[in-house]
Short mmCIF file of C-alpha atoms in Angstrom, two decimals:
data_model
loop_
_atom_site.label_atom_id
_atom_site.label_comp_id
_atom_site.label_asym_id
_atom_site.label_seq_id
_atom_site.Cartn_x
_atom_site.Cartn_y
_atom_site.Cartn_z
CA UNK A 1 88.72 -164.80 -141.49
CA UNK A 2 91.24 -165.19 -144.27
CA UNK A 3 90.03 -166.74 -147.49
CA UNK A 4 92.53 -169.57 -147.40
CA UNK A 5 90.34 -171.22 -144.80
CA UNK A 6 92.28 -171.18 -141.58
CA UNK A 7 89.46 -172.96 -139.90
CA UNK A 8 89.63 -175.82 -142.36
CA UNK A 9 90.29 -178.94 -140.35
CA UNK A 10 91.45 -182.25 -141.75
CA UNK A 11 90.69 -185.15 -139.51
CA UNK A 12 92.01 -188.62 -140.27
CA UNK A 13 92.21 -191.78 -138.23
CA UNK A 14 94.79 -194.50 -138.73
CA UNK A 15 96.41 -197.27 -136.75
CA UNK A 16 99.72 -197.16 -134.89
CA UNK A 17 101.16 -199.79 -132.59
CA UNK A 18 101.50 -198.39 -129.05
CA UNK A 19 98.34 -196.29 -128.95
CA UNK A 20 96.11 -197.88 -131.55
CA UNK A 21 93.74 -194.95 -132.01
CA UNK A 22 95.05 -191.71 -133.42
CA UNK A 23 93.81 -188.54 -135.01
CA UNK A 24 95.72 -185.76 -136.67
CA UNK A 25 94.30 -182.26 -136.92
CA UNK A 26 95.86 -179.81 -139.37
CA UNK A 27 95.04 -176.14 -139.35
CA UNK A 28 96.27 -173.76 -142.03
CA UNK A 29 97.22 -170.25 -140.91
CA UNK A 30 97.89 -167.25 -143.15
CA UNK A 31 101.35 -166.66 -141.69
CA UNK A 32 104.02 -168.63 -139.92
CA UNK A 33 103.84 -166.25 -136.94
CA UNK A 34 100.19 -167.05 -136.32
CA UNK A 35 100.76 -170.78 -136.63
CA UNK A 36 103.60 -170.52 -134.10
CA UNK A 37 101.53 -168.38 -131.72
CA UNK A 38 98.59 -170.79 -131.80
CA UNK A 39 100.95 -173.68 -131.09
CA UNK A 40 102.61 -171.85 -128.19
CA UNK A 41 99.25 -171.04 -126.63
CA UNK A 42 97.72 -174.49 -127.01
CA UNK A 43 100.80 -176.56 -126.15
CA UNK A 44 100.90 -175.20 -122.58
CA UNK A 45 98.03 -177.28 -121.18
CA UNK A 46 98.77 -180.92 -120.49
CA UNK A 47 96.02 -183.43 -121.22
CA UNK A 48 94.00 -184.06 -118.06
CA UNK A 49 94.74 -187.80 -118.21
CA UNK A 50 97.73 -189.78 -119.44
CA UNK A 51 95.38 -191.94 -121.49
CA UNK A 52 95.72 -189.45 -124.32
CA UNK A 53 98.95 -188.04 -125.75
CA UNK A 54 99.22 -185.08 -128.10
CA UNK A 55 102.10 -183.74 -130.15
CA UNK A 56 102.41 -180.42 -131.95
CA UNK A 57 104.43 -179.50 -134.99
CA UNK A 58 104.49 -176.80 -137.64
CA UNK A 59 104.39 -177.89 -141.27
CA UNK A 60 105.16 -175.89 -144.35
CA UNK A 61 103.20 -177.14 -147.30
CA UNK A 62 102.85 -175.97 -150.86
CA UNK A 63 99.44 -175.93 -152.45
CA UNK A 64 98.73 -176.79 -156.11
CA UNK A 65 99.14 -173.13 -157.08
CA UNK A 66 102.62 -173.12 -155.53
CA UNK A 67 101.65 -170.90 -152.59
CA UNK A 68 103.26 -171.59 -149.24
CA UNK A 69 100.93 -172.72 -146.49
CA UNK A 70 101.68 -172.70 -142.78
CA UNK A 71 100.07 -175.52 -140.88
CA UNK A 72 99.85 -176.35 -137.24
CA UNK A 73 99.55 -180.12 -137.03
CA UNK A 74 98.46 -181.82 -133.84
CA UNK A 75 98.51 -185.57 -133.43
CA UNK A 76 96.39 -187.20 -130.74
CA UNK A 77 96.96 -190.80 -129.69
CA UNK A 78 95.04 -193.00 -127.31
CA UNK A 79 94.01 -196.56 -126.65
CA UNK A 80 90.39 -195.56 -126.27
CA UNK A 81 88.32 -193.96 -128.97
CA UNK A 82 86.20 -192.17 -126.39
CA UNK A 83 89.20 -190.44 -124.82
CA UNK A 84 90.45 -189.50 -128.24
CA UNK A 85 87.12 -187.93 -129.14
CA UNK A 86 86.96 -185.95 -125.89
CA UNK A 87 90.53 -184.66 -126.30
CA UNK A 88 90.06 -183.61 -129.93
CA UNK A 89 86.70 -182.02 -129.26
CA UNK A 90 87.90 -179.82 -126.41
CA UNK A 91 91.09 -179.00 -128.33
CA UNK A 92 88.98 -177.68 -131.20
CA UNK A 93 87.00 -175.49 -128.79
CA UNK A 94 90.20 -173.90 -127.48
CA UNK A 95 91.57 -173.53 -130.99
CA UNK A 96 88.41 -171.69 -132.02
CA UNK A 97 88.93 -169.31 -129.09
CA UNK A 98 92.55 -168.61 -130.12
CA UNK A 99 91.40 -167.82 -133.67
CA UNK A 100 88.56 -165.64 -132.39
CA UNK A 101 90.99 -163.70 -130.19
CA UNK A 102 93.40 -163.27 -133.11
CA UNK A 103 90.61 -162.09 -135.41
CA UNK A 104 89.56 -159.43 -132.93
CA UNK A 105 92.95 -158.25 -131.70
CA UNK A 106 95.69 -159.19 -134.18
CA UNK A 107 96.24 -155.77 -135.73
CA UNK A 108 98.98 -157.05 -138.03
CA UNK A 109 96.68 -159.55 -139.65
CA UNK A 110 95.40 -157.41 -142.51
CA UNK A 111 98.86 -156.37 -143.68
CA UNK B 1 85.79 -150.93 -135.05
CA UNK B 2 82.13 -151.45 -134.31
CA UNK B 3 80.58 -148.74 -132.19
CA UNK B 4 78.12 -149.63 -129.48
CA UNK B 5 76.97 -148.17 -126.21
CA UNK B 6 79.30 -148.86 -123.31
CA UNK B 7 77.54 -149.39 -120.00
CA UNK B 8 79.84 -148.10 -117.25
CA UNK B 9 81.16 -150.88 -115.01
CA UNK B 10 83.79 -148.88 -113.13
CA UNK B 11 82.31 -145.99 -111.23
CA UNK B 12 84.51 -145.70 -108.15
CA UNK B 13 87.31 -143.24 -107.61
CA UNK B 14 90.98 -144.03 -106.99
CA UNK B 15 92.05 -146.02 -103.90
CA UNK B 16 95.13 -144.83 -102.01
CA UNK B 17 97.97 -147.32 -101.84
CA UNK B 18 99.06 -146.20 -98.34
CA UNK B 19 95.76 -147.39 -96.82
CA UNK B 20 96.77 -151.04 -97.18
CA UNK B 21 100.33 -150.60 -95.86
CA UNK B 22 102.13 -152.73 -98.41
CA UNK B 23 105.90 -152.65 -98.85
CA UNK B 24 107.29 -149.83 -100.95
CA UNK B 25 107.05 -150.64 -104.65
CA UNK B 26 110.57 -151.26 -106.02
CA UNK B 27 111.46 -148.71 -108.68
CA UNK B 28 113.57 -150.51 -111.28
CA UNK B 29 111.70 -153.30 -113.06
CA UNK B 30 112.89 -155.24 -116.07
CA UNK B 31 109.82 -157.45 -116.37
CA UNK B 32 107.46 -154.79 -117.62
CA UNK B 33 107.16 -151.25 -118.91
CA UNK B 34 104.93 -148.53 -117.58
CA UNK B 35 103.18 -146.60 -120.33
CA UNK B 36 104.13 -143.15 -121.60
CA UNK B 37 102.05 -141.47 -118.87
CA UNK B 38 104.10 -143.22 -116.19
CA UNK B 39 101.07 -145.32 -115.20
CA UNK B 40 101.03 -149.07 -114.97
CA UNK B 41 97.84 -150.53 -116.41
CA UNK B 42 96.95 -154.22 -116.42
CA UNK B 43 94.09 -156.25 -117.85
CA UNK B 44 92.76 -159.13 -115.78
CA UNK B 45 90.70 -162.12 -116.85
CA UNK B 46 88.65 -164.16 -114.40
CA UNK B 47 86.65 -167.27 -115.17
CA UNK B 48 87.09 -169.89 -112.49
CA UNK B 49 83.37 -170.55 -111.95
CA UNK B 50 80.19 -169.41 -113.72
CA UNK B 51 81.22 -165.75 -113.97
CA UNK B 52 83.44 -164.54 -116.73
CA UNK B 53 84.92 -161.11 -116.12
CA UNK B 54 87.50 -158.75 -117.56
CA UNK B 55 88.94 -155.90 -115.52
CA UNK B 56 91.32 -153.07 -116.29
CA UNK B 57 93.20 -151.44 -113.43
CA UNK B 58 95.53 -148.45 -113.37
CA UNK B 59 98.29 -147.66 -110.92
CA UNK B 60 99.32 -144.01 -110.85
CA UNK B 61 102.58 -143.40 -109.01
CA UNK B 62 102.80 -140.48 -106.55
CA UNK B 63 103.35 -137.22 -108.42
CA UNK B 64 105.45 -135.72 -105.63
CA UNK B 65 106.93 -136.73 -102.28
CA UNK B 66 103.81 -135.61 -100.37
CA UNK B 67 101.26 -137.45 -102.47
CA UNK B 68 100.40 -141.11 -102.55
CA UNK B 69 100.11 -143.62 -105.39
CA UNK B 70 96.61 -144.77 -106.31
CA UNK B 71 94.90 -147.76 -107.85
CA UNK B 72 91.86 -147.06 -110.06
CA UNK B 73 89.53 -149.53 -111.75
CA UNK B 74 88.98 -148.36 -115.32
CA UNK B 75 86.58 -151.09 -116.41
CA UNK B 76 85.12 -154.23 -114.89
CA UNK B 77 82.51 -155.88 -117.12
CA UNK B 78 81.29 -159.37 -116.33
CA UNK B 79 78.94 -161.99 -117.74
CA UNK B 80 77.31 -164.72 -115.66
CA UNK B 81 76.23 -168.14 -116.84
CA UNK B 82 72.81 -168.77 -115.28
CA UNK B 83 71.58 -172.35 -115.52
CA UNK B 84 67.82 -173.11 -115.53
CA UNK B 85 66.04 -173.49 -112.19
CA UNK B 86 66.77 -176.83 -110.58
CA UNK B 87 70.14 -177.22 -112.29
CA UNK B 88 73.69 -176.30 -111.41
CA UNK B 89 76.43 -175.11 -113.75
CA UNK B 90 78.37 -177.94 -115.37
CA UNK B 91 82.02 -177.56 -116.41
CA UNK B 92 81.52 -178.08 -120.13
CA UNK B 93 78.58 -175.69 -120.48
CA UNK B 94 80.31 -173.08 -118.33
CA UNK B 95 83.50 -173.34 -120.40
CA UNK B 96 81.47 -172.87 -123.57
CA UNK B 97 79.81 -169.80 -122.05
CA UNK B 98 83.20 -168.26 -121.28
CA UNK B 99 84.58 -169.13 -124.73
CA UNK B 100 81.60 -167.40 -126.30
CA UNK B 101 81.88 -164.19 -124.26
CA UNK B 102 85.47 -163.61 -123.28
CA UNK B 103 86.67 -161.87 -126.47
CA UNK B 104 83.72 -159.48 -126.48
CA UNK B 105 84.28 -158.73 -122.78
CA UNK B 106 87.92 -157.81 -123.44
CA UNK B 107 86.80 -155.48 -126.22
CA UNK B 108 84.09 -153.89 -124.05
CA UNK B 109 86.55 -153.38 -121.21
CA UNK B 110 89.07 -151.69 -123.52
CA UNK B 111 86.37 -149.42 -124.95
CA UNK B 112 85.26 -148.35 -121.51
CA UNK B 113 88.77 -147.86 -120.11
CA UNK B 114 90.21 -146.04 -123.12
CA UNK B 115 87.39 -144.36 -125.05
CA UNK B 116 88.46 -143.12 -128.46
CA UNK B 117 91.92 -144.63 -128.09
CA UNK B 118 93.26 -146.05 -131.33
CA UNK B 119 95.63 -148.62 -129.85
CA UNK B 120 94.42 -149.26 -126.31
CA UNK B 121 96.61 -152.36 -125.99
CA UNK B 122 99.72 -150.18 -126.24
CA UNK B 123 98.83 -148.70 -122.83
CA UNK B 124 98.82 -152.07 -121.06
CA UNK B 125 101.75 -153.48 -119.11
CA UNK B 126 100.58 -157.04 -118.46
CA UNK B 127 97.74 -159.56 -118.71
CA UNK B 128 96.67 -161.12 -115.41
CA UNK B 129 94.65 -164.34 -115.35
CA UNK B 130 93.28 -166.78 -112.80
CA UNK B 131 95.62 -169.74 -112.47
CA UNK B 132 93.36 -171.51 -109.98
CA UNK B 133 91.57 -172.76 -107.98
CA UNK B 134 88.35 -173.37 -109.88
CA UNK B 135 86.73 -175.53 -112.52
CA UNK B 136 89.31 -176.83 -115.01
CA UNK B 137 87.69 -176.19 -118.36
CA UNK B 138 86.41 -172.65 -117.62
CA UNK B 139 89.80 -171.70 -116.16
CA UNK B 140 91.60 -173.06 -119.19
CA UNK B 141 89.31 -171.18 -121.58
CA UNK B 142 90.21 -167.86 -119.98
CA UNK B 143 93.89 -168.79 -119.80
CA UNK B 144 93.94 -169.59 -123.53
CA UNK B 145 92.54 -166.13 -124.29
CA UNK B 146 95.01 -164.49 -121.88
CA UNK B 147 97.98 -166.29 -123.46
CA UNK B 148 96.91 -165.33 -126.98
CA UNK B 149 96.61 -161.67 -125.97
CA UNK B 150 99.98 -161.80 -124.24
CA UNK B 151 101.64 -163.07 -127.44
CA UNK B 152 99.78 -160.64 -129.71
CA UNK B 153 100.49 -157.60 -127.57
CA UNK B 154 103.96 -158.74 -126.46
CA UNK B 155 103.32 -158.13 -122.77
CA UNK B 156 103.92 -160.54 -119.87
CA UNK B 157 101.40 -162.80 -118.16
CA UNK B 158 100.77 -162.82 -114.42
CA UNK B 159 99.07 -165.89 -112.98
CA UNK B 160 96.96 -165.13 -109.92
CA UNK B 161 95.51 -167.23 -107.12
CA UNK B 162 91.78 -166.56 -107.20
CA UNK B 163 91.47 -166.36 -103.39
CA UNK B 164 94.34 -163.87 -103.13
CA UNK B 165 92.55 -161.84 -105.81
CA UNK B 166 89.47 -161.63 -103.60
CA UNK B 167 91.53 -160.62 -100.59
CA UNK B 168 93.58 -157.92 -102.35
CA UNK B 169 90.46 -156.45 -103.95
CA UNK B 170 88.80 -156.36 -100.53
CA UNK B 171 91.79 -154.74 -98.86
CA UNK B 172 92.18 -151.96 -101.40
CA UNK B 173 88.44 -151.31 -101.80
CA UNK B 174 87.83 -151.01 -98.06
CA UNK B 175 91.25 -149.75 -96.99
CA UNK B 176 91.67 -152.55 -94.43
CA UNK B 177 95.41 -153.07 -94.06
CA UNK B 178 95.53 -156.29 -92.05
CA UNK B 179 92.10 -157.78 -91.34
CA UNK B 180 90.94 -161.27 -90.47
CA UNK B 181 89.34 -162.45 -93.69
CA UNK B 182 86.20 -164.49 -94.09
CA UNK B 183 86.18 -165.84 -97.62
CA UNK B 184 82.79 -167.31 -98.48
CA UNK B 185 81.78 -168.29 -102.00
CA UNK B 186 80.35 -171.08 -104.10
CA UNK B 187 83.53 -173.10 -103.99
CA UNK B 188 85.36 -171.85 -100.89
CA UNK B 189 84.75 -171.27 -97.21
CA UNK B 190 87.84 -170.12 -95.34
CA UNK B 191 88.78 -168.00 -92.35
CA UNK B 192 92.11 -166.41 -93.21
CA UNK B 193 94.72 -164.36 -91.37
CA UNK B 194 97.96 -162.94 -92.71
CA UNK B 195 101.36 -163.99 -91.44
CA UNK B 196 104.83 -163.81 -92.95
CA UNK B 197 103.99 -163.20 -96.62
CA UNK B 198 101.20 -165.72 -96.84
CA UNK B 199 97.49 -165.69 -96.24
CA UNK B 200 97.15 -168.52 -93.74
CA UNK B 201 94.01 -170.59 -93.58
CA UNK B 202 92.82 -170.61 -89.98
CA UNK B 203 89.72 -172.66 -90.55
CA UNK B 204 87.77 -173.93 -93.51
CA UNK B 205 84.98 -176.24 -94.54
CA UNK B 206 85.77 -179.91 -94.31
CA UNK B 207 83.27 -180.88 -96.99
CA UNK B 208 81.23 -178.58 -99.26
CA UNK B 209 81.51 -174.80 -99.50
CA UNK B 210 78.78 -172.58 -98.06
CA UNK B 211 77.75 -171.31 -101.49
CA UNK B 212 77.54 -174.86 -102.73
CA UNK B 213 75.25 -175.70 -99.81
CA UNK B 214 73.01 -172.71 -100.60
CA UNK B 215 72.97 -173.41 -104.35
CA UNK B 216 72.01 -177.03 -103.87
CA UNK B 217 69.32 -176.13 -101.38
CA UNK B 218 67.90 -173.63 -103.87
CA UNK B 219 67.78 -176.37 -106.48
CA UNK B 220 65.85 -178.70 -104.16
CA UNK B 221 63.18 -176.14 -103.27
CA UNK B 222 62.99 -174.80 -106.83
CA UNK B 223 64.36 -171.28 -106.31
CA UNK B 224 65.67 -169.57 -109.44
CA UNK B 225 69.39 -169.20 -110.25
CA UNK B 226 68.72 -165.69 -111.54
CA UNK B 227 70.47 -163.46 -110.50
CA UNK B 228 71.93 -166.01 -108.10
CA UNK B 229 70.47 -168.72 -105.87
CA UNK B 230 72.00 -167.11 -102.78
CA UNK B 231 70.27 -163.80 -103.48
CA UNK B 232 66.90 -165.51 -103.84
CA UNK B 233 67.39 -167.43 -100.60
CA UNK B 234 68.22 -164.13 -98.87
CA UNK B 235 64.97 -162.58 -100.13
CA UNK B 236 62.89 -165.61 -99.07
CA UNK B 237 64.55 -165.68 -95.65
CA UNK B 238 63.25 -162.17 -94.92
CA UNK B 239 59.72 -163.62 -94.99
CA UNK B 240 60.58 -166.53 -92.69
CA UNK B 241 59.82 -166.50 -88.99
CA UNK B 242 59.86 -170.05 -87.67
CA UNK B 243 63.30 -171.27 -86.66
CA UNK B 244 63.84 -174.93 -87.43
CA UNK B 245 66.69 -176.59 -85.62
CA UNK B 246 69.42 -177.73 -87.98
CA UNK B 247 72.70 -179.46 -87.14
CA UNK B 248 75.32 -176.91 -86.05
CA UNK B 249 78.69 -178.35 -87.02
CA UNK B 250 81.79 -176.48 -85.87
CA UNK B 251 84.83 -178.67 -85.32
CA UNK B 252 87.58 -176.57 -83.80
CA UNK B 253 88.23 -173.92 -86.43
CA UNK B 254 86.60 -175.93 -89.19
CA UNK B 255 82.99 -176.11 -90.28
CA UNK B 256 80.92 -178.70 -92.10
CA UNK B 257 77.84 -178.08 -94.23
CA UNK B 258 76.91 -181.38 -95.85
CA UNK B 259 74.90 -182.69 -92.90
CA UNK B 260 72.92 -179.46 -92.73
CA UNK B 261 72.10 -179.79 -96.40
CA UNK B 262 70.80 -183.34 -95.94
CA UNK B 263 68.67 -182.27 -93.00
CA UNK B 264 67.25 -179.22 -94.71
CA UNK B 265 66.45 -181.25 -97.82
CA UNK B 266 64.52 -183.66 -95.63
CA UNK B 267 62.60 -180.82 -93.94
CA UNK B 268 61.78 -179.38 -97.36
CA UNK B 269 59.10 -182.05 -97.74
CA UNK B 270 57.01 -180.61 -94.90
CA UNK B 271 58.15 -177.08 -94.01
CA UNK B 272 57.62 -173.70 -95.72
CA UNK B 273 60.41 -172.51 -98.03
CA UNK B 274 60.66 -169.13 -96.27
CA UNK B 275 61.22 -170.73 -92.88
CA UNK B 276 63.76 -173.13 -94.33
CA UNK B 277 65.70 -170.27 -95.96
CA UNK B 278 65.59 -168.29 -92.73
CA UNK B 279 66.76 -171.21 -90.55
CA UNK B 280 69.43 -172.26 -93.02
CA UNK B 281 70.94 -168.77 -93.19
CA UNK B 282 70.87 -168.27 -89.44
CA UNK B 283 72.58 -171.61 -88.77
CA UNK B 284 75.22 -171.35 -91.49
CA UNK B 285 76.17 -167.76 -90.72
CA UNK B 286 76.31 -168.36 -86.96
CA UNK B 287 78.90 -171.05 -87.58
CA UNK B 288 80.99 -168.66 -89.67
CA UNK B 289 80.72 -165.85 -87.13
CA UNK B 290 81.86 -168.21 -84.38
CA UNK B 291 85.02 -169.33 -86.18
CA UNK B 292 85.80 -165.78 -87.31
CA UNK B 293 85.52 -164.58 -83.72
CA UNK B 294 87.97 -167.25 -82.64
CA UNK B 295 90.43 -166.15 -85.34
CA UNK B 296 90.10 -162.53 -84.13
CA UNK B 297 90.76 -163.56 -80.56
CA UNK B 298 93.77 -165.60 -81.57
CA UNK B 299 95.41 -162.98 -83.79
CA UNK B 300 94.34 -159.93 -81.78
CA UNK B 301 93.11 -158.29 -85.00
CA UNK B 302 90.11 -155.95 -84.72
CA UNK B 303 89.04 -155.74 -88.35
CA UNK B 304 87.10 -158.35 -90.31
CA UNK B 305 86.93 -158.34 -94.07
CA UNK B 306 84.22 -160.39 -95.79
CA UNK B 307 84.97 -161.40 -99.38
CA UNK B 308 83.50 -163.83 -101.91
CA UNK B 309 80.07 -164.12 -103.48
CA UNK B 310 78.24 -165.08 -100.28
CA UNK B 311 79.81 -161.97 -98.70
CA UNK B 312 77.12 -159.82 -100.40
CA UNK B 313 74.54 -161.34 -98.08
CA UNK B 314 73.26 -158.53 -95.85
CA UNK B 315 72.23 -160.89 -93.06
CA UNK B 316 75.75 -162.33 -92.87
CA UNK B 317 77.19 -158.81 -92.75
CA UNK B 318 74.71 -157.86 -90.03
CA UNK B 319 75.51 -160.89 -87.83
CA UNK B 320 79.22 -160.32 -88.29
CA UNK B 321 78.85 -156.64 -87.36
CA UNK B 322 77.06 -157.55 -84.17
CA UNK B 323 79.87 -159.85 -83.08
CA UNK B 324 82.66 -157.49 -84.12
CA UNK B 325 81.03 -154.50 -82.42
CA UNK B 326 80.93 -156.39 -79.15
CA UNK B 327 84.67 -156.91 -79.52
CA UNK B 328 85.23 -153.22 -80.31
CA UNK B 329 86.25 -153.79 -83.92
CA UNK B 330 84.83 -153.09 -87.36
CA UNK B 331 83.59 -155.05 -90.37
CA UNK B 332 84.64 -154.25 -93.91
CA UNK B 333 82.16 -155.56 -96.41
CA UNK B 334 81.58 -154.79 -100.05
CA UNK B 335 78.64 -154.97 -102.42
CA UNK B 336 78.03 -157.37 -105.29
CA UNK B 337 80.36 -155.55 -107.69
CA UNK B 338 83.48 -156.58 -105.83
CA UNK B 339 82.33 -159.52 -103.70
CA UNK B 340 81.25 -161.60 -106.67
CA UNK B 341 84.05 -162.85 -108.93
CA UNK B 342 85.25 -160.10 -111.24
CA UNK B 343 88.18 -159.20 -113.47
CA UNK B 344 89.37 -156.22 -111.41
CA UNK B 345 90.25 -158.42 -108.43
CA UNK B 346 92.55 -160.49 -110.63
CA UNK B 347 94.10 -157.20 -111.81
CA UNK B 348 94.62 -156.06 -108.23
CA UNK B 349 96.50 -159.16 -107.09
CA UNK B 350 98.24 -159.37 -110.46
CA UNK B 351 99.50 -155.78 -110.49
CA UNK B 352 100.98 -156.20 -107.02
CA UNK B 353 102.84 -159.34 -108.13
CA UNK B 354 103.98 -157.51 -111.26
CA UNK B 355 105.18 -154.43 -109.42
CA UNK B 356 107.29 -156.63 -107.18
CA UNK B 357 108.77 -158.43 -110.17
CA UNK B 358 106.74 -161.61 -110.36
CA UNK B 359 105.56 -162.69 -113.79
CA UNK B 360 104.44 -166.05 -115.21
CA UNK B 361 106.27 -167.49 -118.20
CA UNK B 362 104.07 -168.68 -121.05
CA UNK B 363 105.09 -172.31 -120.56
CA UNK B 364 104.16 -172.05 -116.86
CA UNK B 365 100.76 -170.52 -117.54
CA UNK B 366 98.81 -173.76 -117.11
CA UNK B 367 95.82 -173.79 -114.79
CA UNK B 368 95.22 -175.86 -111.73
CA UNK B 369 91.94 -176.82 -110.08
CA UNK B 370 93.65 -177.05 -106.69
CA UNK B 371 95.63 -174.01 -105.60
CA UNK B 372 95.41 -173.18 -101.93
CA UNK B 373 95.35 -169.62 -100.66
CA UNK B 374 98.60 -170.12 -98.73
CA UNK B 375 100.45 -171.43 -101.79
CA UNK B 376 100.88 -167.95 -103.30
CA UNK B 377 103.58 -165.86 -101.68
CA UNK B 378 102.41 -162.29 -101.14
CA UNK B 379 105.76 -160.65 -101.79
CA UNK B 380 104.18 -157.19 -101.59
CA UNK B 381 103.45 -157.46 -97.87
CA UNK B 382 105.85 -157.03 -94.99
CA UNK B 383 107.26 -160.35 -93.73
#
């Protein structure tokens, strides 16, 4: 895995009005292409219930050393903390699988 | 690349395409490219229940007008999640099992299919995956891997109906062009016949599947899940001699197993396990043979193909043979390599869809727990 910690996950909970519980997961990828690919793969599956909603976006951030960082940000919202936990937990499992597949088969990753 | 010993999983020779009497494969295709040898090779990922398998299948077109195209399995490794005795496989644990093994299985399959090849992925034309039916989380795990590979290797996805995968694998492996199909597994029990580009369900279970009935019985009497509960019941049944009467539930073309399970669980308190296994098998299989015979009589078809995990059972094959022989027909059955869920069967159904121009867009590559056999149009067969 790349040294910039692609598997680093920031989890934060805050309050919004319609769905009071929310959680945003941000994952940093080495390149924009990989961030986009991960988003495309993971955005296909709808949540099994409508009690949880999730939204994807790609962020470009700049770290303190002025390096560009490509982030996939996923925001989960729900009225129930339990549903939120289940959704985030299984999402992370699938994300880990995407990263594992990329590590094994993304030949362009080293370059 | 790490080097390790590859245990061969594909040992059979090529199967001739003319034996199954499909339509002629259209020549011009925009959806996919054949590789530089002129072959079409696909990778298939299966993981709808507790088996996780990756297959690689090659289609070689006819080299001249006199010869015939062939399908060859290049690799077909599989890994099975075996729960402890007395327990079944739960969705979350099974999904985790698949997530842990799928990437390694893809690598092992590529190593076996293309030994010494630097860029084996460049030889592939598509990734096939199971779209359904099955358990949600395990299906989704395999689909996530399939999608990632499709994006990385820039080749299309082909979503496959699991049941159609079983049927197409059975047809090509046995050379049965248009049989009546008995599909018996842990999650499905169906008698199927082909008509007008769909595999029609003639009869099915109205409650639990036959494999589910066997698995749950094995749990009650404490038989091991290794290698599979059905196999252990089959071995025990050979030692049984006393036939215990169990409910025999055939309703028209449909069958029901839940009442039998309740009864056999009750008898388990007093009777010997061997006799229970024996009686359970005899009763269940007799019901299946009866409905299959009715489907044969109705369609006028002389061949029966048995597919699905329970299809490995020798006693079932034997009872079916007896019935079919009396009708002057033949039974096509396979061994555990192809009966039990595997990646090559997803390849087989997938490559046919691909060759006839059917691919699945990334945004449509979601999985579904409910996907009936007759929902997938078999565009490769004559209407």
